[in-house]
PDB file of C-alpha atoms in Angstrom:
ATOM      1  CA  MET A   2     -28.416  -0.002  34.455  1.00 60.00           C
ATOM      2  CA  PRO A   3     -28.005  -3.073  32.227  1.00 68.00           C
ATOM      3  CA  GLU A   4     -24.493  -4.312  31.692  1.00 72.00           C
ATOM      4  CA  PRO A   5     -23.336  -3.979  28.056  1.00 71.00           C
ATOM      5  CA  THR A   6     -22.779  -7.224  26.239  1.00 72.00           C
ATOM      6  CA  PRO A   7     -19.193  -7.743  25.098  1.00 71.00           C
ATOM      7  CA  ARG A   8     -18.622  -7.652  21.363  1.00 73.00           C
ATOM      8  CA  PRO A   9     -15.865  -9.615  19.676  1.00 72.00           C
ATOM      9  CA  ILE A  10     -12.779  -7.707  18.606  1.00 70.00           C
ATOM     10  CA  ARG A  11     -11.953  -8.023  14.924  1.00 70.00           C
ATOM     11  CA  LEU A  12      -8.298  -8.871  14.395  1.00 63.00           C
ATOM     12  CA  PRO A  13      -6.402  -7.128  11.587  1.00 61.00           C
ATOM     13  CA  ARG A  14      -5.663  -9.189   8.509  1.00 55.00           C
ATOM     14  CA  LEU A  15      -2.878  -8.611   6.046  1.00 59.00           C
ATOM     15  CA  LEU A  16      -4.879  -9.897   3.074  1.00 57.00           C
ATOM     16  CA  PRO A  17      -8.634  -9.879   2.575  1.00 58.00           C
ATOM     17  CA  VAL A  18     -10.259 -13.261   3.057  1.00 55.00           C
ATOM     18  CA  PRO A  19     -13.126 -14.093   0.678  1.00 57.00           C
ATOM     19  CA  THR A  20     -16.408 -14.582   2.464  1.00 61.00           C
ATOM     20  CA  ALA A  21     -17.827 -18.096   2.326  1.00 60.00           C
ATOM     21  CA  ASP A  22     -21.286 -18.675   0.883  1.00 56.00           C
ATOM     22  CA  PRO A  23     -23.754 -19.479   3.654  1.00 54.00           C
ATOM     23  CA  ALA A  24     -24.901 -23.070   3.830  1.00 51.00           C
ATOM     24  CA  TYR A  25     -28.510 -21.925   4.376  1.00 51.00           C
ATOM     25  CA  ASP A  26     -30.702 -19.200   2.938  1.00 51.00           C
ATOM     26  CA  GLU A  27     -31.036 -17.499   6.316  1.00 52.00           C
ATOM     27  CA  ALA A  28     -28.321 -16.110   8.560  1.00 48.00           C
ATOM     28  CA  PRO A  29     -27.362 -18.521  11.334  1.00 48.00           C
ATOM     29  CA  THR A  30     -28.573 -17.731  14.824  1.00 49.00           C
ATOM     30  CA  GLY A  31     -25.968 -16.533  17.294  1.00 47.00           C
ATOM     31  CA  CYS A  32     -23.918 -14.898  14.543  1.00 46.00           C
ATOM     32  CA  LEU A  33     -21.150 -12.551  15.699  1.00 47.00           C
ATOM     33  CA  TRP A  34     -22.286  -9.662  13.482  1.00 48.00           C
ATOM     34  CA  PRO A  35     -25.737  -8.116  13.976  1.00 51.00           C
ATOM     35  CA  ASP A  36     -26.866  -8.371  10.347  1.00 54.00           C
ATOM     36  CA  GLY A  37     -25.553 -11.938   9.976  1.00 53.00           C
ATOM     37  CA  ALA A  38     -23.017 -11.101   7.245  1.00 54.00           C
ATOM     38  CA  VAL A  39     -19.254 -10.900   7.546  1.00 49.00           C
ATOM     39  CA  PRO A  40     -17.957  -7.481   6.365  1.00 51.00           C
ATOM     40  CA  ASP A  41     -16.160  -7.533   3.010  1.00 54.00           C
ATOM     41  CA  ASP A  42     -13.345  -5.135   3.921  1.00 50.00           C
ATOM     42  CA  PRO A  43     -11.266  -6.339   6.862  1.00 44.00           C
ATOM     43  CA  PRO A  44      -8.936  -3.750   8.420  1.00 43.00           C
ATOM     44  CA  ARG A  45      -5.446  -3.636   6.939  1.00 44.00           C
ATOM     45  CA  THR A  46      -2.249  -3.132   8.832  1.00 40.00           C
ATOM     46  CA  TYR A  47       0.518  -0.893   7.574  1.00 42.00           C
ATOM     47  CA  GLY A  48       3.898  -2.599   7.490  1.00 45.00           C
ATOM     48  CA  ALA A  49       4.917  -4.842  10.356  1.00 43.00           C
ATOM     49  CA  LEU A  50       3.013  -4.959  13.615  1.00 45.00           C
ATOM     50  CA  ALA A  51       5.733  -3.047  15.467  1.00 51.00           C
ATOM     51  CA  LEU A  52       4.485   0.153  13.840  1.00 52.00           C
ATOM     52  CA  ALA A  53       0.982  -0.888  12.786  1.00 48.00           C
ATOM     53  CA  SER A  54      -1.106   0.986  15.336  1.00 45.00           C
ATOM     54  CA  GLY A  55      -1.037   4.750  15.312  1.00 47.00           C
ATOM     55  CA  GLY A  56       1.372   4.979  12.410  1.00 55.00           C
ATOM     56  CA  GLY A  57       2.940   8.204  11.299  1.00 59.00           C
ATOM     57  CA  PRO A  58       5.468  10.454  12.959  1.00 59.00           C
ATOM     58  CA  LEU A  59       5.786  10.804  16.721  1.00 63.00           C
ATOM     59  CA  LEU A  60       4.140  14.136  17.512  1.00 59.00           C
ATOM     60  CA  HIS A  61       4.527  15.958  20.787  1.00 54.00           C
ATOM     61  CA  GLY A  62       1.528  17.097  22.748  1.00 60.00           C
ATOM     62  CA  PRO A  63       1.393  19.853  25.344  1.00 59.00           C
ATOM     63  CA  SER A  64       4.572  21.568  26.446  1.00 56.00           C
ATOM     64  CA  GLY A  65       6.868  19.125  28.215  1.00 57.00           C
ATOM     65  CA  ALA A  66       4.918  16.029  27.119  1.00 69.00           C
ATOM     66  CA  LEU A  67       6.818  12.855  26.228  1.00 73.00           C
ATOM     67  CA  PRO A  68       5.914  10.583  23.325  1.00 77.00           C
ATOM     68  CA  ASP A  69       3.665   7.648  24.191  1.00 80.00           C
ATOM     69  CA  GLU A  70       5.671   4.783  25.745  1.00 85.00           C
ATOM     70  CA  ARG A  71       3.963   2.167  23.557  1.00 87.00           C
ATOM     71  CA  ARG A  72       4.950   4.039  20.410  1.00 87.00           C
ATOM     72  CA  LEU A  73       8.512   4.437  21.681  1.00 89.00           C
ATOM     73  CA  ARG A  74       8.654   0.693  22.292  1.00 91.00           C
ATOM     74  CA  GLY A  75       7.286   0.042  18.800  1.00 91.00           C
ATOM     75  CA  LEU A  76       9.915   2.339  17.316  1.00 92.00           C
ATOM     76  CA  GLY A  77      12.613   0.516  19.295  1.00 92.00           C
ATOM     77  CA  ARG A  78      11.342  -2.834  18.045  1.00 92.00           C
ATOM     78  CA  ALA A  79      11.300  -1.589  14.469  1.00 92.00           C
ATOM     79  CA  MET A  80      14.901  -0.372  14.831  1.00 92.00           C
ATOM     80  CA  ALA A  81      15.856  -3.768  16.304  1.00 92.00           C
ATOM     81  CA  GLU A  82      14.197  -5.545  13.369  1.00 91.00           C
ATOM     82  CA  ILE A  83      16.209  -3.385  10.954  1.00 92.00           C
ATOM     83  CA  LEU A  84      19.476  -4.072  12.793  1.00 91.00           C
ATOM     84  CA  CYS A  85      18.655  -7.812  12.685  1.00 90.00           C
ATOM     85  CA  GLY A  86      18.047  -7.644   8.921  1.00 88.00           C
ATOM     86  CA  ARG A  87      14.345  -8.498   9.153  1.00 88.00           C
ATOM     87  CA  ARG A  88      12.915  -5.136   8.030  1.00 89.00           C
ATOM     88  CA  PRO A  89      13.952  -2.598   5.370  1.00 91.00           C
ATOM     89  CA  PRO A  90      15.273   0.710   6.750  1.00 91.00           C
ATOM     90  CA  ALA A  91      12.873   2.758   4.608  1.00 90.00           C
ATOM     91  CA  THR A  92       9.986   1.832   6.936  1.00 90.00           C
ATOM     92  CA  VAL A  93      11.304   4.185   9.640  1.00 90.00           C
ATOM     93  CA  GLN A  94      12.758   6.902   7.433  1.00 89.00           C
ATOM     94  CA  ASP A  95      10.152   9.476   8.512  1.00 90.00           C
ATOM     95  CA  ARG A  96      11.065   8.890  12.177  1.00 91.00           C
ATOM     96  CA  LEU A  97      14.853   9.464  11.779  1.00 92.00           C
ATOM     97  CA  SER A  98      16.918  12.528  11.003  1.00 92.00           C
ATOM     98  CA  GLU A  99      18.856  12.463   7.730  1.00 92.00           C
ATOM     99  CA  ARG A 100      22.153  11.798   9.516  1.00 94.00           C
ATOM    100  CA  ALA A 101      20.712   8.974  11.651  1.00 93.00           C
ATOM    101  CA  TYR A 102      19.041   7.402   8.610  1.00 93.00           C
ATOM    102  CA  GLY A 103      22.345   7.462   6.713  1.00 92.00           C
ATOM    103  CA  GLU A 104      24.090   5.810   9.675  1.00 92.00           C
ATOM    104  CA  LEU A 105      21.348   3.179   9.841  1.00 92.00           C
ATOM    105  CA  ILE A 106      21.791   2.320   6.168  1.00 91.00           C
ATOM    106  CA  ARG A 107      25.595   2.170   6.545  1.00 90.00           C
ATOM    107  CA  ALA A 108      25.267  -0.011   9.670  1.00 88.00           C
ATOM    108  CA  GLY A 109      23.271  -2.702   7.877  1.00 85.00           C
ATOM    109  CA  LYS A 110      22.762  -5.965   9.768  1.00 87.00           C
ATOM    110  CA  MET A 111      24.557  -5.573  13.104  1.00 87.00           C
ATOM    111  CA  ILE A 112      22.756  -8.174  15.216  1.00 87.00           C
ATOM    112  CA  ASP A 113      22.854 -11.886  14.411  1.00 86.00           C
ATOM    113  CA  ALA A 114      19.409 -13.133  15.419  1.00 84.00           C
ATOM    114  CA  PRO A 115      18.067 -16.652  14.844  1.00 86.00           C
ATOM    115  CA  ARG A 116      14.520 -15.467  15.690  1.00 87.00           C
ATOM    116  CA  PRO A 117      12.565 -12.197  15.546  1.00 87.00           C
ATOM    117  CA  PRO A 118      13.585  -9.716  18.248  1.00 89.00           C
ATOM    118  CA  MET A 119      11.485  -9.179  21.357  1.00 90.00           C
ATOM    119  CA  VAL A 120      11.922  -5.801  23.010  1.00 91.00           C
ATOM    120  CA  GLY A 121      11.658  -5.086  26.709  1.00 89.00           C
ATOM    121  CA  ALA A 122      10.134  -1.997  28.267  1.00 89.00           C
ATOM    122  CA  PRO A 123      12.043   1.185  27.414  1.00 90.00           C
ATOM    123  CA  HIS A 124      14.060   2.990  30.082  1.00 92.00           C
ATOM    124  CA  ILE A 125      13.433   6.666  29.347  1.00 91.00           C
ATOM    125  CA  GLN A 126      15.431   9.698  30.491  1.00 91.00           C
ATOM    126  CA  ARG A 127      15.099  13.416  29.735  1.00 90.00           C
ATOM    127  CA  PRO A 128      18.562  15.016  29.830  1.00 89.00           C
ATOM    128  CA  ASP A 129      17.237  18.326  28.444  1.00 87.00           C
ATOM    129  CA  ASP A 130      14.016  19.968  27.326  1.00 85.00           C
ATOM    130  CA  GLY A 131      13.060  18.575  23.920  1.00 86.00           C
ATOM    131  CA  VAL A 132      15.402  15.570  24.248  1.00 91.00           C
ATOM    132  CA  VAL A 133      14.500  11.984  25.140  1.00 91.00           C
ATOM    133  CA  GLU A 134      17.013   9.163  25.515  1.00 93.00           C
ATOM    134  CA  MET A 135      15.842   5.596  25.849  1.00 94.00           C
ATOM    135  CA  CYS A 136      17.499   2.235  26.244  1.00 94.00           C
ATOM    136  CA  LEU A 137      15.871  -1.079  25.351  1.00 92.00           C
ATOM    137  CA  LEU A 138      16.897  -4.666  25.957  1.00 93.00           C
ATOM    138  CA  ILE A 139      16.530  -6.820  22.838  1.00 92.00           C
ATOM    139  CA  HIS A 140      16.004 -10.577  23.235  1.00 90.00           C
ATOM    140  CA  CYS A 141      16.625 -12.376  19.947  1.00 86.00           C
ATOM    141  CA  GLY A 142      18.364 -15.639  20.722  1.00 84.00           C
ATOM    142  CA  PRO A 143      20.912 -16.960  23.201  1.00 86.00           C
ATOM    143  CA  ARG A 144      22.461 -13.503  23.602  1.00 88.00           C
ATOM    144  CA  SER A 145      20.580 -10.313  24.462  1.00 90.00           C
ATOM    145  CA  HIS A 146      21.553  -6.926  23.068  1.00 92.00           C
ATOM    146  CA  ALA A 147      21.029  -3.320  24.145  1.00 93.00           C
ATOM    147  CA  LEU A 148      19.753  -0.547  21.897  1.00 93.00           C
ATOM    148  CA  ALA A 149      20.016   3.123  22.831  1.00 94.00           C
ATOM    149  CA  LEU A 150      18.080   5.814  20.945  1.00 94.00           C
ATOM    150  CA  ARG A 151      18.215   9.604  21.260  1.00 94.00           C
ATOM    151  CA  LEU A 152      15.127  11.492  20.119  1.00 93.00           C
ATOM    152  CA  GLU A 153      14.984  15.257  19.717  1.00 92.00           C
ATOM    153  CA  ARG A 154      11.952  17.424  19.145  1.00 89.00           C
ATOM    154  CA  ARG A 155      12.144  19.104  15.750  1.00 85.00           C
ATOM    155  CA  GLY A 156       9.146  21.378  15.337  1.00 82.00           C
ATOM    156  CA  VAL A 157       6.144  19.270  16.315  1.00 81.00           C
ATOM    157  CA  GLN A 158       7.810  15.922  15.640  1.00 85.00           C
ATOM    158  CA  TRP A 159      10.160  13.670  17.620  1.00 88.00           C
ATOM    159  CA  LEU A 160      13.035  12.364  15.469  1.00 91.00           C
ATOM    160  CA  VAL A 161      15.715   9.783  16.238  1.00 93.00           C
ATOM    161  CA  THR A 162      18.987  11.679  15.908  1.00 93.00           C
ATOM    162  CA  ASP A 163      21.380   8.996  17.131  1.00 93.00           C
ATOM    163  CA  PHE A 164      21.366   5.282  17.973  1.00 93.00           C
ATOM    164  CA  GLU A 165      23.822   2.767  19.337  1.00 92.00           C
ATOM    165  CA  THR A 166      23.693  -0.978  19.897  1.00 89.00           C
ATOM    166  CA  ALA A 167      25.863  -3.505  21.696  1.00 82.00           C
TER     167      ALA A 167
END
């Protein structure tokens, strides 16, 4: 069986880039796209990259299933960006309960960060059925911070009901 040839992966762009006119009448040989033309509509990302892939609410799967760890990490990074003052709180409003969203708005900028936050792997625990607690280490300068989130299943969606940072 012949081995498939690898195709280049198109990176997402925030703004469309105008295509350049070809220097020749014919498509160049060895072009990355089969028809020789660059597509006009590059993929767009929604918001910041912390929540770009698989956007929307965290939905639960089969009974007892946890949310995807990558999406939990992205949610933690988005919360860290909000607490550092680098992202507006409205970008995660659909992932927080009303009480937690109000607390997030009242909290404002809690972490002084000279650079964008980098988030470590989440430490996840399940204290009860339908409840997930996770703790993340946030690296954003000379001092690291911890962020704890509590998610509860409300219907078919996981919502952050409480958070704490130190």
